[in-house]
Amino acid sequence: MNNFNFYNPTKIIFGKDRISELDKLIDSNAKVLVLYGQGSVKRTGVLDKVIAALGERKVVQFGGIEPNPTYTTLMKAVEIAKAEGIDFLLAVGGGSVMDGTKFIAMAISYQGKNSEDLLKPGFASKHVIHAIPLATVATLPATGSEMNSFGVISHKAAKYSVSSPLVFPQFSLLDPSITFTLPPIQVANGVVDAFVHTVEQYVTQPVDARFQDRTAEGILKTLIEIGKQTVDHPTDYDARANLVWCASNALNGLIGAGVSQDWATHLIGHELTAMFGIDHAQTLAIVLPSLWRVRKENKHAKLLQYARRVWDINEQDESTAIDLAIDRTQEFFESLGIKTKLSNYGIERDKIDDVIDALNANGMTALSETRDLGLDVSKEILNLAY
Ligand code: NZQ
Ligand code: ZN
């Protein structure tokens, strides 16, 4: 097992009907900026419940954060927060609102001349020395943003990962029943995103990390068991509760501690979102099966373990067992209603060259846990995924 530091300070408030507890969780003197997306929380009544729970505190609202939150929109919230003397941020929404709120928390306190610098790789973790405290009411189980220190921000047709230990949410309120209103495709997206987060940290190089491996396998098996159930039966509380807790644990640092991590599927996928607007999880469903087929030899040991332990494939021939596991994975995504081919999204094949150019421009030339997935391999993967 590799050396690691593990730190996760986020308190989780999990279960039904807990929004009223916000009053106890946030300092009574805090001036709170409540942030939300493009209106779902208004339609579902969640925003009203949140505002009611905040009681007599000074509360300002900022709505309109878009899926794949943009720097430009987030900087408008920063101006408002500064003008209003805000000292606590409450994100009410999915990954986009939670990520955007983390960026806002850093940008409010950032003293440098240009807040765009915060988007540079590794910049925030080195240069951000203060951030406004934040918390979340998570309405979409997918990204794990409710329990990690990452945010993905879109700016000028590119996506930037930002991270700082200062933007772990102080607490996250996870009520599975407030996710019942999600459209089926967003639930399916959530299952796929949590699944791919898990395999990015598990189908890598073996380091004899048995707890992390078996925990990852537990998440994957749970997602396979409840994935279709929670898409088809949105108000089945227990199925949804299992998705919510799997999604948080897939990317809260636990299964990634001390293991080798890939993230190539995500980094290639981010270009597909930036370029074509394909939903984040759908880009992962396109890239992952082809990436595994192309990288079958590099990942042989863990792909075989995945086949045997996650899909219970007993086929003796190792190569055939791995092929079956990859096929089953792709069928699983399709069974949720997620298309797994680039051509399914109306993209012309010759656009693959543009994606490769964008990967090159963004420095994504040595991806994967072994840093040997270059542009030629990305091209092979995307052609296979077409
Ligand atoms: O904007 P509103 O009106 O709120 O509608 C949203 C949005 O249209 C809707 N929605 C959310 N909760 C709902 C709901 N509709 C009905 N009922 C509810 N309870 O769902 C749509 C999608 O929301 P979004 O937040 O964009 O989705 P998701 O949670 O999948 O987040 C995607 C973003 O997270 C980033 C992605 O790159 C993308 O920008 N990621 C963040 C990560 C992290 N912080 O660790 C890791 C991930 O790999 C990912 O990259
Ligand atoms: Zn993801």
Short mmCIF file of C-alpha atoms and ligand atoms in Angstrom, two decimals:
data_model
loop_
_atom_site.label_atom_id
_atom_site.label_comp_id
_atom_site.label_asym_id
_atom_site.label_seq_id
_atom_site.Cartn_x
_atom_site.Cartn_y
_atom_site.Cartn_z
CA MET A 1 0.00 0.00 0.00
CA ASN A 2 1.28 3.49 -0.83
CA ASN A 3 1.82 6.15 1.83
CA PHE A 4 -1.11 8.50 2.30
CA ASN A 5 -2.65 11.33 4.31
CA PHE A 6 -6.36 11.07 4.91
CA TYR A 7 -8.37 14.11 5.97
CA ASN A 8 -12.11 14.57 5.68
CA PRO A 9 -13.74 17.03 8.07
CA THR A 10 -17.24 17.09 6.50
CA LYS A 11 -20.04 16.24 8.90
CA ILE A 12 -22.85 14.27 7.23
CA ILE A 13 -26.47 14.82 8.23
CA PHE A 14 -28.24 11.92 6.52
CA GLY A 15 -31.90 10.99 6.30
CA LYS A 16 -35.49 12.11 5.88
CA ASP A 17 -36.88 15.47 6.94
CA ARG A 18 -33.74 17.00 8.31
CA ILE A 19 -33.71 20.39 6.57
CA SER A 20 -35.19 22.05 9.67
CA GLU A 21 -31.94 21.19 11.49
CA LEU A 22 -30.07 23.81 9.43
CA ASP A 23 -30.95 26.30 12.13
CA LYS A 24 -28.81 24.41 14.66
CA LEU A 25 -26.00 23.71 12.23
CA ILE A 26 -25.22 27.29 11.17
CA ASP A 27 -24.08 30.03 13.55
CA SER A 28 -27.08 32.20 14.44
CA ASN A 29 -25.12 35.40 13.70
CA ALA A 30 -23.96 34.26 10.25
CA LYS A 31 -24.91 36.23 7.14
CA VAL A 32 -25.73 33.44 4.74
CA LEU A 33 -25.59 33.42 0.95
CA VAL A 34 -27.84 30.61 -0.33
CA LEU A 35 -26.72 29.47 -3.78
CA TYR A 36 -28.75 27.42 -6.22
CA GLY A 37 -29.01 26.39 -9.85
CA GLN A 38 -31.46 27.13 -12.62
CA GLY A 39 -34.67 26.71 -10.70
CA SER A 40 -35.23 23.06 -9.75
CA VAL A 41 -35.03 23.86 -6.03
CA LYS A 42 -37.72 26.50 -6.45
CA ARG A 43 -40.02 24.10 -8.31
CA THR A 44 -39.52 21.31 -5.78
CA GLY A 45 -40.04 23.47 -2.72
CA VAL A 46 -36.61 22.64 -1.29
CA LEU A 47 -35.50 26.28 -1.41
CA ASP A 48 -38.54 27.43 0.58
CA LYS A 49 -37.81 24.82 3.25
CA VAL A 50 -34.18 25.90 3.45
CA ILE A 51 -35.06 29.59 3.75
CA ALA A 52 -37.67 28.80 6.43
CA ALA A 53 -35.13 26.74 8.37
CA LEU A 54 -32.63 29.61 8.35
CA GLY A 55 -35.08 31.66 10.41
CA GLU A 56 -34.16 35.19 11.43
CA ARG A 57 -30.61 35.20 10.09
CA LYS A 58 -29.64 37.61 7.34
CA VAL A 59 -30.05 35.57 4.15
CA VAL A 60 -29.21 36.59 0.58
CA GLN A 61 -29.98 34.36 -2.40
CA PHE A 62 -28.05 33.79 -5.61
CA GLY A 63 -29.67 31.61 -8.28
CA GLY A 64 -28.79 30.75 -11.85
CA ILE A 65 -25.65 28.65 -11.44
CA GLU A 66 -25.67 26.55 -14.60
CA PRO A 67 -24.77 22.86 -15.05
CA ASN A 68 -20.99 22.89 -15.58
CA PRO A 69 -20.78 26.15 -13.60
CA THR A 70 -19.01 29.01 -15.34
CA TYR A 71 -16.40 31.33 -13.93
CA THR A 72 -18.35 34.35 -15.20
CA THR A 73 -21.54 33.45 -13.32
CA LEU A 74 -19.66 32.53 -10.16
CA MET A 75 -17.80 35.86 -10.13
CA LYS A 76 -21.18 37.64 -10.05
CA ALA A 77 -21.94 35.80 -6.81
CA VAL A 78 -18.53 36.81 -5.47
CA GLU A 79 -19.36 40.50 -6.04
CA ILE A 80 -22.70 40.15 -4.27
CA ALA A 81 -21.16 38.27 -1.35
CA LYS A 82 -18.52 40.97 -0.89
CA ALA A 83 -21.05 43.78 -1.09
CA GLU A 84 -23.36 42.08 1.42
CA GLY A 85 -20.65 41.09 3.91
CA ILE A 86 -21.51 37.40 3.61
CA ASP A 87 -19.69 35.05 5.99
CA PHE A 88 -21.30 31.65 5.24
CA LEU A 89 -22.23 29.95 1.96
CA LEU A 90 -24.96 27.35 1.64
CA ALA A 91 -25.12 25.44 -1.66
CA VAL A 92 -28.53 23.94 -2.41
CA GLY A 93 -28.23 21.80 -5.53
CA GLY A 94 -26.22 19.24 -7.45
CA GLY A 95 -22.51 19.00 -8.16
CA SER A 96 -22.53 22.16 -10.26
CA VAL A 97 -23.92 24.32 -7.46
CA MET A 98 -21.71 22.68 -4.83
CA ASP A 99 -18.58 23.04 -6.98
CA GLY A 100 -19.44 26.61 -7.88
CA THR A 101 -19.93 27.45 -4.20
CA LYS A 102 -16.48 26.12 -3.37
CA PHE A 103 -14.96 28.35 -6.02
CA ILE A 104 -16.91 31.35 -4.70
CA ALA A 105 -15.70 30.57 -1.15
CA MET A 106 -12.11 30.84 -2.35
CA ALA A 107 -12.59 33.80 -4.67
CA ILE A 108 -14.28 35.98 -2.00
CA SER A 109 -11.17 35.83 0.18
CA TYR A 110 -8.56 35.71 -2.57
CA GLN A 111 -6.31 38.78 -2.45
CA GLY A 112 -4.51 38.29 -5.79
CA LYS A 113 -5.17 40.56 -8.77
CA ASN A 114 -6.81 38.03 -11.05
CA SER A 115 -9.26 35.40 -9.76
CA GLU A 116 -8.79 33.46 -13.02
CA ASP A 117 -5.47 32.35 -11.52
CA LEU A 118 -7.49 30.17 -9.13
CA LEU A 119 -8.29 27.93 -12.11
CA LYS A 120 -4.63 27.10 -12.80
CA PRO A 121 -3.64 23.50 -11.94
CA GLY A 122 -2.54 23.24 -8.30
CA PHE A 123 -2.79 27.01 -7.75
CA ALA A 124 -5.62 27.04 -5.20
CA SER A 125 -4.13 24.35 -2.98
CA LYS A 126 -0.89 26.37 -2.76
CA HIS A 127 -2.07 29.98 -2.75
CA VAL A 128 -5.50 30.05 -1.14
CA ILE A 129 -4.95 30.70 2.56
CA HIS A 130 -8.50 31.53 3.55
CA ALA A 131 -11.95 30.58 2.31
CA ILE A 132 -15.44 31.48 3.52
CA PRO A 133 -16.98 28.46 5.32
CA LEU A 134 -19.55 26.56 3.31
CA ALA A 135 -22.07 23.74 3.61
CA THR A 136 -24.37 21.92 1.21
CA VAL A 137 -27.89 20.60 0.88
CA ALA A 138 -27.19 18.05 -1.87
CA THR A 139 -30.04 17.43 -4.32
CA LEU A 140 -28.26 15.12 -6.80
CA PRO A 141 -26.20 12.05 -5.82
CA ALA A 142 -23.32 11.78 -8.27
CA THR A 143 -20.19 13.83 -7.90
CA GLY A 144 -19.31 13.37 -4.23
CA SER A 145 -18.78 17.13 -4.10
CA GLU A 146 -20.81 17.14 -0.87
CA MET A 147 -17.94 15.37 0.87
CA ASN A 148 -14.76 16.40 -0.92
CA SER A 149 -12.59 19.43 -1.57
CA PHE A 150 -12.85 19.51 -5.38
CA GLY A 151 -14.72 21.71 -7.79
CA VAL A 152 -14.84 21.63 -11.58
CA ILE A 153 -15.28 25.05 -13.15
CA SER A 154 -15.94 25.84 -16.81
CA HIS A 155 -14.29 28.84 -18.44
CA LYS A 156 -13.85 29.75 -22.11
CA ALA A 157 -14.74 26.26 -23.45
CA ALA A 158 -12.47 24.39 -21.00
CA LYS A 159 -13.00 22.66 -17.65
CA TYR A 160 -10.68 23.25 -14.71
CA SER A 161 -10.40 21.15 -11.54
CA VAL A 162 -9.77 23.27 -8.47
CA SER A 163 -9.11 21.97 -5.01
CA SER A 164 -8.22 23.21 -1.54
CA PRO A 165 -8.61 21.58 1.87
CA LEU A 166 -10.27 24.86 2.92
CA VAL A 167 -13.37 24.12 0.83
CA PHE A 168 -14.48 20.84 2.30
CA PRO A 169 -18.10 21.53 3.25
CA GLN A 170 -18.45 22.01 7.02
CA PHE A 171 -21.49 19.80 6.77
CA SER A 172 -23.64 18.27 4.06
CA LEU A 173 -27.28 17.51 4.50
CA LEU A 174 -28.17 14.40 2.51
CA ASP A 175 -31.88 13.70 2.41
CA PRO A 176 -32.46 11.01 -0.25
CA SER A 177 -36.12 12.02 -0.54
CA ILE A 178 -35.23 15.47 -1.91
CA THR A 179 -33.63 13.70 -4.87
CA PHE A 180 -36.93 11.97 -5.84
CA THR A 181 -37.74 14.87 -8.18
CA LEU A 182 -34.70 14.25 -10.39
CA PRO A 183 -35.43 13.33 -14.02
CA PRO A 184 -34.50 9.67 -14.71
CA ILE A 185 -31.54 10.68 -16.88
CA GLN A 186 -29.97 12.63 -14.00
CA VAL A 187 -30.38 9.65 -11.68
CA ALA A 188 -28.74 7.43 -14.30
CA ASN A 189 -25.97 10.02 -14.63
CA GLY A 190 -25.48 9.85 -10.88
CA VAL A 191 -25.13 6.05 -10.88
CA VAL A 192 -22.60 6.17 -13.71
CA ASP A 193 -20.57 9.03 -12.20
CA ALA A 194 -20.30 7.27 -8.83
CA PHE A 195 -19.43 4.00 -10.59
CA VAL A 196 -16.67 5.58 -12.66
CA HIS A 197 -15.26 7.50 -9.67
CA THR A 198 -14.89 4.15 -7.96
CA VAL A 199 -13.17 2.36 -10.84
CA GLU A 200 -10.82 5.31 -11.50
CA GLN A 201 -9.37 4.46 -8.07
CA TYR A 202 -9.74 0.69 -8.26
CA VAL A 203 -9.10 -0.60 -11.81
CA THR A 204 -5.52 0.68 -11.68
CA GLN A 205 -2.28 -1.01 -10.56
CA PRO A 206 -2.44 -3.46 -7.64
CA VAL A 207 -0.81 -2.29 -4.39
CA ASP A 208 -2.33 -4.89 -2.03
CA ALA A 209 -4.74 -2.33 -0.54
CA ARG A 210 -7.34 -4.86 0.54
CA PHE A 211 -9.63 -2.58 2.53
CA GLN A 212 -9.76 0.00 -0.28
CA ASP A 213 -10.31 -2.71 -2.91
CA ARG A 214 -13.07 -4.46 -1.00
CA THR A 215 -14.75 -1.16 -0.14
CA ALA A 216 -14.61 -0.18 -3.82
CA GLU A 217 -16.07 -3.57 -4.77
CA GLY A 218 -18.86 -3.02 -2.21
CA ILE A 219 -19.73 0.32 -3.79
CA LEU A 220 -19.69 -1.16 -7.32
CA LYS A 221 -21.83 -4.16 -6.37
CA THR A 222 -24.30 -1.89 -4.59
CA LEU A 223 -24.56 0.40 -7.60
CA ILE A 224 -25.15 -2.60 -9.87
CA GLU A 225 -27.86 -3.89 -7.50
CA ILE A 226 -29.74 -0.63 -7.01
CA GLY A 227 -28.88 1.32 -10.18
CA LYS A 228 -31.79 0.33 -12.38
CA GLN A 229 -34.10 0.04 -9.39
CA THR A 230 -33.53 3.67 -8.39
CA VAL A 231 -33.87 4.94 -11.98
CA ASP A 232 -37.14 3.01 -12.52
CA HIS A 233 -38.59 3.55 -9.02
CA PRO A 234 -37.56 7.06 -8.05
CA THR A 235 -39.49 7.12 -4.77
CA ASP A 236 -38.07 3.84 -3.44
CA TYR A 237 -36.35 5.45 -0.45
CA ASP A 238 -33.92 2.66 0.39
CA ALA A 239 -32.66 2.21 -3.16
CA ARG A 240 -32.09 5.98 -3.42
CA ALA A 241 -30.49 6.15 0.02
CA ASN A 242 -27.98 3.54 -1.08
CA LEU A 243 -27.15 5.55 -4.19
CA VAL A 244 -26.70 8.72 -2.15
CA TRP A 245 -24.29 7.13 0.30
CA CYS A 246 -22.38 5.26 -2.43
CA ALA A 247 -21.90 8.50 -4.38
CA SER A 248 -20.44 10.30 -1.36
CA ASN A 249 -18.12 7.45 -0.49
CA ALA A 250 -16.94 6.97 -4.06
CA LEU A 251 -15.13 10.31 -3.94
CA ASN A 252 -14.51 11.36 -0.35
CA GLY A 253 -10.90 10.16 -0.22
CA LEU A 254 -11.53 6.83 1.54
CA ILE A 255 -11.15 4.34 -1.31
CA GLY A 256 -8.47 6.49 -2.98
CA ALA A 257 -6.14 6.54 0.02
CA GLY A 258 -2.90 4.69 -0.62
CA VAL A 259 -3.82 3.36 -4.07
CA SER A 260 -2.82 4.31 -7.60
CA GLN A 261 -5.41 6.47 -9.36
CA ASP A 262 -6.21 6.78 -13.05
CA TRP A 263 -8.66 9.65 -13.92
CA ALA A 264 -7.97 9.41 -17.69
CA THR A 265 -11.65 8.67 -18.37
CA HIS A 266 -12.58 11.87 -16.54
CA LEU A 267 -9.95 14.02 -18.22
CA ILE A 268 -10.88 12.86 -21.72
CA GLY A 269 -14.57 13.16 -20.75
CA HIS A 270 -14.13 16.77 -19.62
CA GLU A 271 -13.07 17.71 -23.16
CA LEU A 272 -16.25 16.10 -24.54
CA THR A 273 -18.37 18.19 -22.17
CA ALA A 274 -16.43 21.39 -22.88
CA MET A 275 -16.60 20.86 -26.64
CA PHE A 276 -20.04 19.30 -27.22
CA GLY A 277 -21.98 19.93 -23.98
CA ILE A 278 -22.47 16.20 -23.33
CA ASP A 279 -23.44 15.60 -19.65
CA HIS A 280 -20.45 14.73 -17.47
CA ALA A 281 -21.52 11.14 -16.66
CA GLN A 282 -22.44 10.43 -20.27
CA THR A 283 -18.90 11.32 -21.36
CA LEU A 284 -17.63 8.75 -18.85
CA ALA A 285 -19.97 6.06 -20.20
CA ILE A 286 -18.61 6.77 -23.69
CA VAL A 287 -14.92 6.70 -22.76
CA LEU A 288 -14.59 4.02 -20.05
CA PRO A 289 -15.42 0.78 -21.96
CA SER A 290 -13.15 1.74 -24.86
CA LEU A 291 -10.38 2.90 -22.56
CA TRP A 292 -10.45 -0.48 -20.83
CA ARG A 293 -10.43 -2.35 -24.14
CA VAL A 294 -7.42 -0.38 -25.33
CA ARG A 295 -5.62 -0.59 -21.96
CA LYS A 296 -6.49 -4.21 -21.24
CA GLU A 297 -2.87 -5.33 -20.91
CA ASN A 298 -1.81 -2.38 -18.68
CA LYS A 299 -4.71 -3.02 -16.31
CA HIS A 300 -4.79 -6.81 -16.58
CA ALA A 301 -4.52 -7.68 -12.89
CA LYS A 302 -7.18 -5.30 -11.61
CA LEU A 303 -9.52 -5.87 -14.57
CA LEU A 304 -9.38 -9.57 -13.80
CA GLN A 305 -10.06 -8.91 -10.11
CA TYR A 306 -12.96 -6.67 -11.18
CA ALA A 307 -14.36 -9.44 -13.41
CA ARG A 308 -14.09 -12.09 -10.70
CA ARG A 309 -15.21 -10.13 -7.66
CA VAL A 310 -17.62 -7.49 -8.98
CA TRP A 311 -19.31 -9.44 -11.79
CA ASP A 312 -18.66 -12.93 -10.36
CA ILE A 313 -17.32 -14.12 -13.73
CA ASN A 314 -15.74 -17.56 -13.34
CA GLU A 315 -14.68 -18.09 -16.95
CA GLN A 316 -11.21 -19.66 -16.73
CA ASP A 317 -9.59 -17.86 -19.65
CA GLU A 318 -8.44 -14.56 -18.14
CA SER A 319 -8.67 -12.52 -21.32
CA THR A 320 -12.21 -13.74 -22.00
CA ALA A 321 -13.23 -13.02 -18.40
CA ILE A 322 -11.99 -9.44 -18.75
CA ASP A 323 -13.78 -8.98 -22.08
CA LEU A 324 -17.00 -10.21 -20.49
CA ALA A 325 -16.60 -7.80 -17.55
CA ILE A 326 -16.10 -4.84 -19.90
CA ASP A 327 -19.16 -5.88 -21.93
CA ARG A 328 -21.23 -6.22 -18.74
CA THR A 329 -20.15 -2.75 -17.63
CA GLN A 330 -21.20 -1.21 -20.93
CA GLU A 331 -24.53 -3.10 -20.85
CA PHE A 332 -25.07 -1.85 -17.29
CA PHE A 333 -24.69 1.78 -18.39
CA GLU A 334 -27.00 1.18 -21.37
CA SER A 335 -29.58 -0.51 -19.10
CA LEU A 336 -29.82 2.75 -17.15
CA GLY A 337 -30.64 4.66 -20.35
CA ILE A 338 -27.16 6.09 -20.95
CA LYS A 339 -25.79 5.80 -24.48
CA THR A 340 -22.18 4.62 -24.68
CA LYS A 341 -21.11 5.57 -28.17
CA LEU A 342 -19.89 9.00 -29.29
CA SER A 343 -21.95 8.64 -32.48
CA ASN A 344 -25.12 8.39 -30.31
CA TYR A 345 -24.66 12.06 -29.38
CA GLY A 346 -24.70 13.46 -32.93
CA ILE A 347 -20.96 14.06 -33.07
CA GLU A 348 -19.19 13.68 -36.44
CA ARG A 349 -16.21 11.32 -36.45
CA ASP A 350 -13.84 14.00 -37.76
CA LYS A 351 -14.45 16.00 -34.55
CA ILE A 352 -12.24 13.47 -32.73
CA ASP A 353 -9.22 15.35 -34.09
CA ASP A 354 -10.51 18.54 -32.43
CA VAL A 355 -10.80 16.70 -29.11
CA ILE A 356 -7.21 15.51 -29.46
CA ASP A 357 -6.11 19.10 -30.21
CA ALA A 358 -7.92 20.31 -27.08
CA LEU A 359 -6.29 17.58 -24.95
CA ASN A 360 -2.95 18.69 -26.32
CA ALA A 361 -3.65 22.39 -25.69
CA ASN A 362 -4.68 21.61 -22.09
CA GLY A 363 -1.56 19.53 -21.40
CA MET A 364 -3.45 16.22 -21.20
CA THR A 365 -0.69 14.32 -22.95
CA ALA A 366 0.43 11.80 -20.30
CA LEU A 367 -2.69 10.46 -18.58
CA SER A 368 -3.55 7.45 -16.40
CA GLU A 369 -2.01 5.95 -13.28
CA THR A 370 1.07 5.05 -15.30
CA ARG A 371 1.30 8.41 -17.14
CA ASP A 372 1.78 6.64 -20.46
CA LEU A 373 -1.60 7.33 -22.04
CA GLY A 374 -0.59 9.82 -24.71
CA LEU A 375 -2.56 11.59 -27.43
CA ASP A 376 -2.21 8.64 -29.80
CA VAL A 377 -3.86 6.36 -27.25
CA SER A 378 -6.61 8.91 -26.51
CA LYS A 379 -7.30 8.98 -30.25
CA GLU A 380 -7.47 5.19 -30.43
CA ILE A 381 -9.90 5.17 -27.46
CA LEU A 382 -12.18 7.81 -29.00
CA ASN A 383 -12.19 6.07 -32.36
CA LEU A 384 -13.14 2.81 -30.68
CA ALA A 385 -15.82 4.67 -28.68
CA TYR A 386 -17.33 6.19 -31.83
O1 NZQ B 1 -29.88 23.80 -12.17
P1 NZQ B 1 -31.08 23.16 -11.57
O2 NZQ B 1 -32.35 23.84 -11.94
O3 NZQ B 1 -30.95 22.97 -10.07
O4 NZQ B 1 -31.26 21.69 -12.21
C1 NZQ B 1 -30.27 20.67 -12.12
C2 NZQ B 1 -29.50 20.48 -13.42
O5 NZQ B 1 -30.27 20.83 -14.53
C3 NZQ B 1 -30.97 19.34 -11.95
N1 NZQ B 1 -31.27 18.99 -10.56
C4 NZQ B 1 -30.43 18.91 -9.51
N2 NZQ B 1 -31.07 18.44 -8.41
C5 NZQ B 1 -32.37 18.23 -8.78
C6 NZQ B 1 -32.50 18.58 -10.14
N3 NZQ B 1 -33.68 18.47 -10.80
C7 NZQ B 1 -34.74 18.00 -10.11
N4 NZQ B 1 -34.67 17.62 -8.80
C8 NZQ B 1 -33.50 17.71 -8.11
N5 NZQ B 1 -33.46 17.27 -6.82
O6 NZQ B 1 -30.05 18.40 -12.46
C9 NZQ B 1 -29.28 19.00 -13.50
C10 NZQ B 1 -27.82 18.60 -13.38
O7 NZQ B 1 -27.26 19.17 -12.20
P2 NZQ B 1 -25.67 19.23 -12.00
O8 NZQ B 1 -25.42 19.80 -10.65
O9 NZQ B 1 -25.04 19.90 -13.17
O10 NZQ B 1 -25.27 17.69 -12.05
P3 NZQ B 1 -24.14 16.88 -11.30
O11 NZQ B 1 -24.44 16.74 -9.85
O12 NZQ B 1 -23.99 15.64 -12.09
O13 NZQ B 1 -22.84 17.79 -11.40
C11 NZQ B 1 -22.08 17.86 -12.58
C12 NZQ B 1 -20.89 18.78 -12.37
O14 NZQ B 1 -20.00 18.26 -11.36
C13 NZQ B 1 -18.68 18.16 -11.87
C14 NZQ B 1 -18.91 17.93 -13.35
O15 NZQ B 1 -17.76 18.19 -14.12
C15 NZQ B 1 -20.03 18.89 -13.64
O16 NZQ B 1 -19.55 20.21 -13.80
N6 NZQ B 1 -17.91 17.14 -11.14
C16 NZQ B 1 -17.53 17.44 -9.88
C17 NZQ B 1 -16.76 16.58 -9.13
C18 NZQ B 1 -16.34 16.91 -7.74
N7 NZQ B 1 -16.70 18.06 -7.21
O17 NZQ B 1 -15.66 16.12 -7.09
C19 NZQ B 1 -16.27 15.31 -9.66
C20 NZQ B 1 -17.04 14.86 -10.86
O18 NZQ B 1 -16.23 13.92 -11.54
C21 NZQ B 1 -17.45 15.95 -11.79
O19 NZQ B 1 -16.39 16.30 -12.67
ZN ZN B 2 -17.21 12.36 -12.29
#
